[in-house]
Structures are given as structure tokens and as C-alpha cells.
């Protein structure tokens, strides 16, 4: 018994000592961060981004009341994740701040990349030069000084413009209310339409029924957070007679998709955007075939 009591006392002393050490560490002054803020600009200050390269067409984005859009070289909804990565340069820091008197040394006499952020009253420009051979960070010129920042900013900016288009065929501000699949071959006989009101699904058509739980599962794995594998501008030949279907949003806006191809992958052309979206074949089949019940015909 005496041995157990001794062990307990020792363990208690260890716990108390550890707690005191942790408390003592927490009271110390934080370690100084010697990194330098490049600017005091805010991401929300700007509504236009121009990305320019010496050897290719510029890419341009503009902030609208419905999010960021690409204006050049394509007119489309922008992938906002990429846009905000680029905007992140406004809040980044650098370990050095150098005078802008040896631009050739840093590859800034002939910059590889130029990014301009602007609004109605202000315009700021970042020039990108060579990479530091030690840490692979990149030299930039901003506001008459040279800084060293992560190379990830220019890597994001150098993505091909097609990769910077939003791959979601339904915009984040477009809330789906219903589907009209009645023109697709598999649903022509039933004239299928499905509608969503709050958490309940209803169905229109001949000899079809619906269960909300099954429809919720279908919607969740297909249209709710749908991302295409790729997207591209497309000119559809209307003479071919592609089958189509409609999606209705909560503000009663109708979006028409044309099914260009079903196998080995599903390709859908969104008419109002002029864009072709590509999806894996198995997902594509599920997208166009909701979980409805085919009922026996009444004699």
C-alpha cells in the first residue's frame, strides 16, 4: 500500500510540474515574425483582375453581383477558388524588402508575368521575375520595391484560361426547383417532370411516382454539388436534333441543356452559356435518371 501511495504522489508532482511548465511557456512573449507585409490592401477592395503574359492572350476577370466572371479570353463564370488564390497576393508577406535598382538581377527588367488589380478609382500592379534558387520563391516588383513571395501565385495565374472557368454547370446562385426530362427518350412515354419544394419532391407525368428520401439521395450524388471533369466553349449544330431537358430555378429561370453525347462520357451543352460540360459516363447516366417509381398502367 505504501508503494502505491508513493507512486501516486510522484505522478501528481509530475502533472503539477508539467502544468506549471505549460503555463510558464504560455506567458512568454510570442516569437517575433520578421516577415514584411507587402501591402495593406484588402481582397475586397478590387473588382477587376488583369493577368498578362508576354506571349499569350491576357486573362481578365470582373466581379459582378453574382460573383466573379471571366471576360477574356472567354465570357463565363469564373472558378472563384482560383480567383481568390490570385487575390491572395494582396495579403501575402515577404522575408525581404529590397530597393528596385537592380531589376535585371531579379528578372524584373523583362517580367514573366504582370497582374493588375483595379477598381473604379485605384489600380495596382505586381510584376513577377525569376525564382530564388535556394527556396524557389519568386521575386516580384510592387510599389517600387522588390519582394520575395511564394511561387504558387504565378503558378495559379499561369493556368490555361479554360481551367479558370467554373466547372459547375449550375451556378452557386442558381437554386434548383425542378427538372423536365420529358424530351429524353427514356422519359418521353412517361413525360417525366420532378419538382422540389423545401424538402419534399413531387412528380408530374404518366404512371410515375416518387419517394422523397430516394430523390434526396439522387439529388445529393448528382446535381447538388455537381462538378464537371472539364468545360469548354462549344458551337452546337442545331440541325442534328440533340435531345434536351430543362432545369427550373427558384426564381423561375429556365436552363436548357442539350445532351450531345451519352457514352463513354456524358457531354451536356448549356445553351445560354455556350459551354460544353463533360461528366463520367456512370455519373452521367444517374444524372438523367432520377429515382422515380414506374407504376402499372391503369386499364
Short mmCIF file of C-alpha atoms in Angstrom, two decimals:
data_model
loop_
_atom_site.label_atom_id
_atom_site.label_comp_id
_atom_site.label_asym_id
_atom_site.label_seq_id
_atom_site.Cartn_x
_atom_site.Cartn_y
_atom_site.Cartn_z
CA UNK A 1 0.00 0.00 0.00
CA UNK A 2 2.85 2.37 0.88
CA UNK A 3 4.39 1.77 -2.55
CA UNK A 4 1.12 2.65 -4.33
CA UNK A 5 0.79 5.81 -2.26
CA UNK A 6 4.33 6.84 -3.19
CA UNK A 7 3.69 6.25 -6.90
CA UNK A 8 0.52 8.38 -6.76
CA UNK A 9 2.41 11.24 -5.11
CA UNK A 10 5.14 11.10 -7.77
CA UNK A 11 2.57 11.13 -10.59
CA UNK A 12 0.80 14.10 -9.00
CA UNK A 13 4.09 16.03 -8.81
CA UNK A 14 4.77 15.25 -12.49
CA UNK A 15 1.33 16.55 -13.51
CA UNK A 16 1.73 19.72 -11.43
CA UNK A 17 5.22 20.34 -12.81
CA UNK A 18 4.00 19.80 -16.38
CA UNK A 19 1.09 22.18 -15.87
CA UNK A 20 3.38 24.84 -14.42
CA UNK A 21 5.77 24.46 -17.36
CA UNK A 22 2.93 24.81 -19.89
CA UNK A 23 1.58 27.87 -18.07
CA UNK A 24 5.04 29.42 -17.94
CA UNK A 25 5.55 28.92 -21.68
CA UNK A 26 2.14 30.48 -22.44
CA UNK A 27 3.12 33.64 -20.52
CA UNK A 28 6.20 34.29 -22.63
CA UNK A 29 6.16 36.92 -25.34
CA UNK A 30 5.33 35.49 -28.79
CA UNK A 31 8.21 34.98 -31.19
CA UNK A 32 8.71 37.99 -33.42
CA UNK A 33 7.67 37.45 -37.02
CA UNK A 34 10.16 39.30 -39.19
CA UNK A 35 8.16 38.87 -42.42
CA UNK A 36 7.14 42.08 -44.12
CA UNK A 37 3.65 42.91 -45.30
CA UNK A 38 3.77 43.73 -48.98
CA UNK A 39 0.67 45.90 -48.85
CA UNK A 40 -2.21 46.91 -46.62
CA UNK A 41 -4.67 46.33 -49.45
CA UNK A 42 -7.76 44.18 -48.94
CA UNK A 43 -9.08 41.48 -51.23
CA UNK A 44 -12.49 43.16 -51.17
CA UNK A 45 -11.06 46.46 -52.44
CA UNK A 46 -10.88 45.34 -56.07
CA UNK A 47 -13.39 44.30 -58.69
CA UNK A 48 -11.18 43.65 -61.72
CA UNK A 49 -8.12 41.47 -62.36
CA UNK A 50 -5.93 41.52 -65.48
CA UNK A 51 -3.34 38.76 -65.96
CA UNK A 52 -0.84 39.44 -68.74
CA UNK A 53 1.93 37.28 -70.22
CA UNK A 54 4.45 38.33 -72.90
CA UNK A 55 3.46 35.51 -75.26
CA UNK A 56 -0.24 34.80 -74.81
CA UNK A 57 -3.63 36.46 -74.73
CA UNK A 58 -4.45 38.25 -71.45
CA UNK A 59 -6.93 36.79 -68.99
CA UNK A 60 -9.40 39.19 -67.40
CA UNK A 61 -11.86 38.78 -64.51
CA UNK A 62 -14.58 41.11 -63.24
CA UNK A 63 -16.60 40.97 -60.02
CA UNK A 64 -20.37 41.19 -60.53
CA UNK A 65 -23.32 40.99 -58.15
CA UNK A 66 -23.39 37.25 -58.91
CA UNK A 67 -19.71 36.57 -58.33
CA UNK A 68 -16.55 36.66 -60.42
CA UNK A 69 -16.78 36.27 -64.19
CA UNK A 70 -14.14 35.80 -66.84
CA UNK A 71 -14.36 38.46 -69.52
CA UNK A 72 -11.37 37.45 -71.65
CA UNK A 73 -10.46 35.25 -73.49
CA UNK A 74 -13.85 33.64 -72.72
CA UNK A 75 -17.07 35.01 -71.28
CA UNK A 76 -18.03 32.63 -68.48
CA UNK A 77 -18.46 32.19 -64.76
CA UNK A 78 -15.03 32.06 -63.14
CA UNK A 79 -13.79 29.36 -60.80
CA UNK A 80 -13.73 31.56 -57.71
CA UNK A 81 -11.26 29.35 -55.86
CA UNK A 82 -8.61 30.19 -58.45
CA UNK A 83 -9.57 33.87 -58.45
CA UNK A 84 -9.20 34.17 -54.68
CA UNK A 85 -5.86 32.37 -54.80
CA UNK A 86 -4.65 35.10 -57.14
CA UNK A 87 -6.17 37.81 -54.94
CA UNK A 88 -4.27 36.32 -52.03
CA UNK A 89 -1.13 38.10 -53.18
CA UNK A 90 -2.60 41.28 -51.69
CA UNK A 91 -2.31 39.79 -48.20
CA UNK A 92 0.97 37.89 -48.53
CA UNK A 93 4.25 38.68 -46.81
CA UNK A 94 7.93 38.62 -47.73
CA UNK A 95 11.14 37.94 -45.78
CA UNK A 96 12.89 40.78 -47.62
CA UNK A 97 12.17 44.26 -48.97
CA UNK A 98 14.76 45.37 -51.48
CA UNK A 99 15.24 48.61 -53.44
CA UNK A 100 14.18 48.47 -57.08
CA UNK A 101 17.58 49.40 -58.52
CA UNK A 102 18.78 46.01 -59.85
CA UNK A 103 15.76 44.80 -61.76
CA UNK A 104 17.75 42.71 -64.23
CA UNK A 105 19.25 40.75 -61.33
CA UNK A 106 15.77 39.60 -60.32
CA UNK A 107 14.38 39.07 -63.80
CA UNK A 108 12.14 42.12 -63.43
CA UNK A 109 13.51 44.21 -66.29
CA UNK A 110 11.50 41.93 -68.58
CA UNK A 111 8.89 40.41 -66.25
CA UNK A 112 7.43 36.98 -67.00
CA UNK A 113 4.01 37.93 -65.66
CA UNK A 114 2.03 41.05 -64.84
CA UNK A 115 -1.07 41.08 -62.61
CA UNK A 116 -3.11 44.25 -62.21
CA UNK A 117 -5.87 44.70 -59.63
CA UNK A 118 -8.21 47.64 -60.09
CA UNK A 119 -11.49 49.27 -59.19
CA UNK A 120 -13.17 52.49 -60.24
CA UNK A 121 -10.58 54.71 -58.53
CA UNK A 122 -7.43 52.65 -57.98
CA UNK A 123 -5.05 50.39 -59.89
CA UNK A 124 -2.09 48.40 -58.52
CA UNK A 125 0.34 46.22 -60.45
CA UNK A 126 2.57 43.30 -59.49
CA UNK A 127 5.44 42.26 -61.79
CA UNK A 128 6.90 38.74 -61.49
CA UNK A 129 10.53 37.90 -62.12
CA UNK A 130 12.83 34.91 -61.59
CA UNK A 131 12.80 32.31 -58.83
CA UNK A 132 15.23 32.25 -55.95
CA UNK A 133 17.42 29.13 -56.47
CA UNK A 134 17.61 28.39 -52.73
CA UNK A 135 13.96 28.35 -51.66
CA UNK A 136 12.19 28.52 -55.06
CA UNK A 137 10.25 31.61 -54.00
CA UNK A 138 9.76 34.27 -56.67
CA UNK A 139 10.90 37.88 -56.89
CA UNK A 140 8.19 40.45 -57.56
CA UNK A 141 8.16 44.19 -58.03
CA UNK A 142 5.45 46.18 -56.27
CA UNK A 143 5.28 49.82 -55.31
CA UNK A 144 8.96 50.48 -56.19
CA UNK A 145 10.31 47.64 -54.06
CA UNK A 146 11.37 44.06 -54.72
CA UNK A 147 9.90 41.28 -52.57
CA UNK A 148 10.24 37.50 -52.39
CA UNK A 149 6.98 35.53 -52.27
CA UNK A 150 5.68 32.01 -52.84
CA UNK A 151 5.83 30.86 -56.44
CA UNK A 152 2.32 29.47 -56.07
CA UNK A 153 0.74 32.79 -57.05
CA UNK A 154 2.26 32.87 -60.51
CA UNK A 155 1.70 29.12 -60.94
CA UNK A 156 -2.03 29.68 -60.37
CA UNK A 157 -2.05 32.65 -62.74
CA UNK A 158 -0.37 30.62 -65.48
CA UNK A 159 -3.18 28.05 -65.62
CA UNK A 160 -4.79 27.88 -69.03
CA UNK A 161 -7.92 30.09 -69.15
CA UNK A 162 -10.17 27.05 -69.72
CA UNK A 163 -9.10 25.75 -66.31
CA UNK A 164 -10.23 29.00 -64.70
CA UNK A 165 -13.86 28.59 -65.83
CA UNK A 166 -16.31 27.36 -63.18
CA UNK A 167 -16.85 23.64 -63.77
CA UNK A 168 -20.21 23.57 -62.03
CA UNK A 169 -22.93 23.59 -64.72
CA UNK A 170 -25.31 25.17 -62.21
CA UNK A 171 -24.07 28.43 -60.67
CA UNK A 172 -23.97 28.73 -56.89
CA UNK A 173 -26.70 31.39 -57.03
CA UNK A 174 -29.00 29.17 -59.14
CA UNK A 175 -31.14 27.11 -56.76
CA UNK A 176 -32.77 24.16 -58.50
CA UNK A 177 -36.54 23.83 -58.18
CA UNK A 178 -37.36 21.24 -60.82
CA UNK A 179 -36.39 19.10 -63.81
CA UNK A 180 -38.22 18.48 -67.06
CA UNK A 181 -36.87 15.23 -68.53
CA UNK A 182 -39.90 14.64 -70.74
CA UNK A 183 -37.98 15.12 -74.02
CA UNK A 184 -35.37 12.44 -73.28
CA UNK A 185 -36.06 9.05 -74.90
CA UNK A 186 -36.26 7.11 -71.64
CA UNK A 187 -38.88 9.50 -70.23
CA UNK A 188 -40.90 10.52 -73.29
CA UNK A 189 -43.59 7.91 -72.68
CA UNK A 190 -43.98 9.00 -69.05
CA UNK A 191 -43.48 12.73 -69.80
CA UNK A 192 -41.44 12.93 -66.60
CA UNK A 193 -41.06 16.10 -64.57
CA UNK A 194 -39.85 16.24 -60.97
CA UNK A 195 -40.13 19.24 -58.66
CA UNK A 196 -38.63 20.14 -55.29
CA UNK A 197 -40.38 22.28 -52.70
CA UNK A 198 -38.41 22.71 -49.49
CA UNK A 199 -37.62 19.09 -48.50
CA UNK A 200 -40.38 17.42 -50.48
CA UNK A 201 -40.29 16.08 -54.02
CA UNK A 202 -43.28 15.73 -56.33
CA UNK A 203 -43.63 14.21 -59.76
CA UNK A 204 -45.60 15.01 -62.90
CA UNK A 205 -46.19 12.52 -65.70
CA UNK A 206 -47.91 9.31 -66.63
CA UNK A 207 -47.63 6.24 -64.41
CA UNK A 208 -44.79 7.57 -62.27
CA UNK A 209 -44.46 8.06 -58.53
CA UNK A 210 -41.77 9.43 -56.23
CA UNK A 211 -40.35 8.91 -52.74
CA UNK A 212 -38.66 11.99 -51.29
CA UNK A 213 -35.91 10.09 -49.47
CA UNK A 214 -34.79 8.32 -52.62
CA UNK A 215 -34.97 11.56 -54.59
CA UNK A 216 -32.88 13.32 -51.93
CA UNK A 217 -30.22 10.63 -52.34
CA UNK A 218 -30.28 11.00 -56.13
CA UNK A 219 -30.08 14.80 -55.96
CA UNK A 220 -27.23 14.74 -53.43
CA UNK A 221 -24.97 12.50 -55.52
CA UNK A 222 -25.74 14.24 -58.79
CA UNK A 223 -26.90 17.83 -59.17
CA UNK A 224 -26.49 19.28 -55.68
CA UNK A 225 -22.69 19.69 -55.81
CA UNK A 226 -22.01 18.74 -59.40
CA UNK A 227 -18.56 19.38 -60.88
CA UNK A 228 -17.68 18.60 -64.49
CA UNK A 229 -14.38 16.96 -65.39
CA UNK A 230 -13.84 19.74 -67.94
CA UNK A 231 -15.64 22.61 -69.64
CA UNK A 232 -15.11 24.35 -72.97
CA UNK A 233 -16.82 26.74 -75.41
CA UNK A 234 -18.90 24.88 -77.98
CA UNK A 235 -20.94 25.65 -81.09
CA UNK A 236 -23.82 23.23 -81.41
CA UNK A 237 -25.15 22.19 -84.79
CA UNK A 238 -28.89 22.56 -84.26
CA UNK A 239 -29.61 20.52 -87.41
CA UNK A 240 -28.58 17.30 -85.68
CA UNK A 241 -31.57 17.39 -83.36
CA UNK A 242 -29.95 16.70 -79.99
CA UNK A 243 -32.27 15.70 -77.16
CA UNK A 244 -32.60 18.27 -74.39
CA UNK A 245 -34.00 18.79 -70.90
CA UNK A 246 -34.76 21.81 -68.71
CA UNK A 247 -33.89 22.81 -65.17
CA UNK A 248 -36.05 25.41 -63.43
CA UNK A 249 -34.60 27.53 -60.63
CA UNK A 250 -36.35 29.02 -57.60
CA UNK A 251 -36.61 32.39 -59.36
CA UNK A 252 -38.39 30.63 -62.27
CA UNK A 253 -35.42 30.89 -64.62
CA UNK A 254 -35.25 28.03 -67.15
CA UNK A 255 -31.89 26.49 -68.05
CA UNK A 256 -31.79 24.23 -71.11
CA UNK A 257 -29.16 21.53 -71.57
CA UNK A 258 -28.63 19.57 -74.79
CA UNK A 259 -27.28 16.04 -74.49
CA UNK A 260 -24.52 15.95 -77.09
CA UNK A 261 -23.12 12.56 -76.12
CA UNK A 262 -24.05 9.90 -73.57
CA UNK A 263 -21.23 7.33 -73.83
CA UNK A 264 -18.41 6.79 -72.96
CA UNK A 265 -18.90 10.11 -71.18
CA UNK A 266 -21.88 12.42 -70.85
CA UNK A 267 -21.46 15.80 -72.53
CA UNK A 268 -24.04 18.50 -71.92
CA UNK A 269 -24.26 21.80 -73.77
CA UNK A 270 -25.69 24.67 -71.73
CA UNK A 271 -27.39 26.81 -74.33
CA UNK A 272 -27.42 30.19 -72.52
CA UNK A 273 -23.71 29.98 -71.69
CA UNK A 274 -22.46 28.39 -74.90
CA UNK A 275 -20.40 25.92 -72.85
CA UNK A 276 -19.97 22.16 -73.05
CA UNK A 277 -19.64 20.26 -69.77
CA UNK A 278 -18.17 16.74 -69.56
CA UNK A 279 -19.01 14.08 -66.94
CA UNK A 280 -18.00 10.44 -66.35
CA UNK A 281 -20.40 8.01 -68.04
CA UNK A 282 -21.67 6.32 -64.86
CA UNK A 283 -22.40 9.64 -63.16
CA UNK A 284 -23.96 10.97 -66.35
CA UNK A 285 -26.42 8.08 -66.53
CA UNK A 286 -27.51 8.72 -62.94
CA UNK A 287 -27.88 12.45 -63.55
CA UNK A 288 -30.54 11.87 -66.19
CA UNK A 289 -32.38 9.06 -64.41
CA UNK A 290 -33.87 10.15 -61.08
CA UNK A 291 -35.16 7.63 -58.51
CA UNK A 292 -38.82 7.57 -59.51
CA UNK A 293 -41.20 4.61 -59.49
CA UNK A 294 -42.75 3.36 -62.70
CA UNK A 295 -46.32 2.36 -61.84
CA UNK A 296 -48.52 -0.13 -63.60
CA UNK A 297 -50.77 1.33 -66.25
CA UNK A 298 -54.44 1.53 -65.43
CA UNK A 299 -56.64 -0.49 -67.79
#
